[in-house]
Amino acid sequence: MSVELPDQREPVIEGRPDLFLNIIWFDGFQELVRQHNKLQATVASQQDQINDLISRVEALENP
C-alpha cells in the first residue's frame, strides 16, 4: 500500500477495487485499542475497590 500513490493501493476485498484501507484507519484503531485498555483497567480497579468494600462490610457484620 502506498500513501503517495493511491492508485497502487491494494484493495481490501479481492474483486472490489473500490474498497481500500486508508493508513489513517490504523491510527484510529490504535487509539480505540488504547481507550479500550484504559477503560478495562478502570473497570478492574473499580471492581477491586468494590470487593475491598464488601470484605470490610462483611468483617463489620461478623466480628
PDB file of C-alpha atoms in Angstrom:
ATOM      1  CA  MET A   1       0.000   0.000   0.000  1.00  0.00           C
ATOM      2  CA  SER A   2       1.387   3.352  -0.954  1.00  0.00           C
ATOM      3  CA  VAL A   3       0.421   6.623   0.681  1.00  0.00           C
ATOM      4  CA  GLU A   4       1.991   8.753  -2.048  1.00  0.00           C
ATOM      5  CA  LEU A   5       0.497   6.814  -4.940  1.00  0.00           C
ATOM      6  CA  PRO A   6      -3.117   5.962  -4.120  1.00  0.00           C
ATOM      7  CA  ASP A   7      -3.570   4.142  -7.441  1.00  0.00           C
ATOM      8  CA  GLN A   8      -1.142   1.443  -6.247  1.00  0.00           C
ATOM      9  CA  ARG A   9      -3.045   0.568  -3.070  1.00  0.00           C
ATOM     10  CA  GLU A  10      -4.174  -2.993  -2.552  1.00  0.00           C
ATOM     11  CA  PRO A  11      -7.943  -3.500  -2.371  1.00  0.00           C
ATOM     12  CA  VAL A  12      -9.311  -4.681   0.968  1.00  0.00           C
ATOM     13  CA  ILE A  13     -11.549  -7.284  -0.689  1.00  0.00           C
ATOM     14  CA  GLU A  14     -10.438  -9.041  -3.841  1.00  0.00           C
ATOM     15  CA  GLY A  15     -12.775  -8.226  -6.679  1.00  0.00           C
ATOM     16  CA  ARG A  16     -13.811  -4.910  -5.108  1.00  0.00           C
ATOM     17  CA  PRO A  17     -11.299  -2.366  -6.412  1.00  0.00           C
ATOM     18  CA  ASP A  18     -13.361   0.478  -4.910  1.00  0.00           C
ATOM     19  CA  LEU A  19     -12.645  -0.619  -1.296  1.00  0.00           C
ATOM     20  CA  PHE A  20      -9.318   0.483   0.158  1.00  0.00           C
ATOM     21  CA  LEU A  21      -7.940   0.702   3.674  1.00  0.00           C
ATOM     22  CA  ASN A  22      -6.511   4.131   4.389  1.00  0.00           C
ATOM     23  CA  ILE A  23      -3.461   4.388   6.679  1.00  0.00           C
ATOM     24  CA  ILE A  24      -5.432   6.794   8.919  1.00  0.00           C
ATOM     25  CA  TRP A  25      -7.699   3.901   9.899  1.00  0.00           C
ATOM     26  CA  PHE A  26      -4.745   2.204  11.593  1.00  0.00           C
ATOM     27  CA  ASP A  27      -4.156   5.262  13.794  1.00  0.00           C
ATOM     28  CA  GLY A  28      -7.829   5.351  14.704  1.00  0.00           C
ATOM     29  CA  PHE A  29      -7.820   1.655  15.528  1.00  0.00           C
ATOM     30  CA  GLN A  30      -4.745   2.043  17.754  1.00  0.00           C
ATOM     31  CA  GLU A  31      -6.436   4.872  19.647  1.00  0.00           C
ATOM     32  CA  LEU A  32      -9.574   2.767  20.026  1.00  0.00           C
ATOM     33  CA  VAL A  33      -7.492  -0.083  21.489  1.00  0.00           C
ATOM     34  CA  ARG A  34      -5.745   2.333  23.884  1.00  0.00           C
ATOM     35  CA  GLN A  35      -9.067   3.725  25.093  1.00  0.00           C
ATOM     36  CA  HIS A  36     -10.499   0.228  25.496  1.00  0.00           C
ATOM     37  CA  ASN A  37      -7.496  -0.891  27.541  1.00  0.00           C
ATOM     38  CA  LYS A  38      -7.754   2.222  29.694  1.00  0.00           C
ATOM     39  CA  LEU A  39     -11.446   1.547  30.314  1.00  0.00           C
ATOM     40  CA  GLN A  40     -10.741  -2.095  31.168  1.00  0.00           C
ATOM     41  CA  ALA A  41      -8.100  -1.007  33.699  1.00  0.00           C
ATOM     42  CA  THR A  42     -10.580   1.443  35.242  1.00  0.00           C
ATOM     43  CA  VAL A  43     -13.250  -1.251  35.494  1.00  0.00           C
ATOM     44  CA  ALA A  44     -10.776  -3.674  37.081  1.00  0.00           C
ATOM     45  CA  SER A  45      -9.694  -1.041  39.598  1.00  0.00           C
ATOM     46  CA  GLN A  46     -13.288  -0.234  40.498  1.00  0.00           C
ATOM     47  CA  GLN A  47     -14.078  -3.927  40.896  1.00  0.00           C
ATOM     48  CA  ASP A  48     -11.118  -4.291  43.278  1.00  0.00           C
ATOM     49  CA  GLN A  49     -12.417  -1.357  45.314  1.00  0.00           C
ATOM     50  CA  ILE A  50     -15.904  -2.876  45.411  1.00  0.00           C
ATOM     51  CA  ASN A  51     -14.514  -6.223  46.553  1.00  0.00           C
ATOM     52  CA  ASP A  52     -12.488  -4.479  49.260  1.00  0.00           C
ATOM     53  CA  LEU A  53     -15.576  -2.613  50.463  1.00  0.00           C
ATOM     54  CA  ILE A  54     -17.615  -5.826  50.534  1.00  0.00           C
ATOM     55  CA  SER A  55     -14.965  -7.587  52.600  1.00  0.00           C
ATOM     56  CA  ARG A  56     -14.846  -4.644  55.044  1.00  0.00           C
ATOM     57  CA  VAL A  57     -18.633  -4.653  55.436  1.00  0.00           C
ATOM     58  CA  GLU A  58     -18.615  -8.422  55.980  1.00  0.00           C
ATOM     59  CA  ALA A  59     -15.878  -8.008  58.608  1.00  0.00           C
ATOM     60  CA  LEU A  60     -18.002  -5.415  60.422  1.00  0.00           C
ATOM     61  CA  GLU A  61     -21.099  -7.632  60.286  1.00  0.00           C
ATOM     62  CA  ASN A  62     -19.240 -10.691  61.606  1.00  0.00           C
ATOM     63  CA  PRO A  63     -16.964  -9.608  64.472  1.00  0.00           C
TER      64      PRO A  63
END
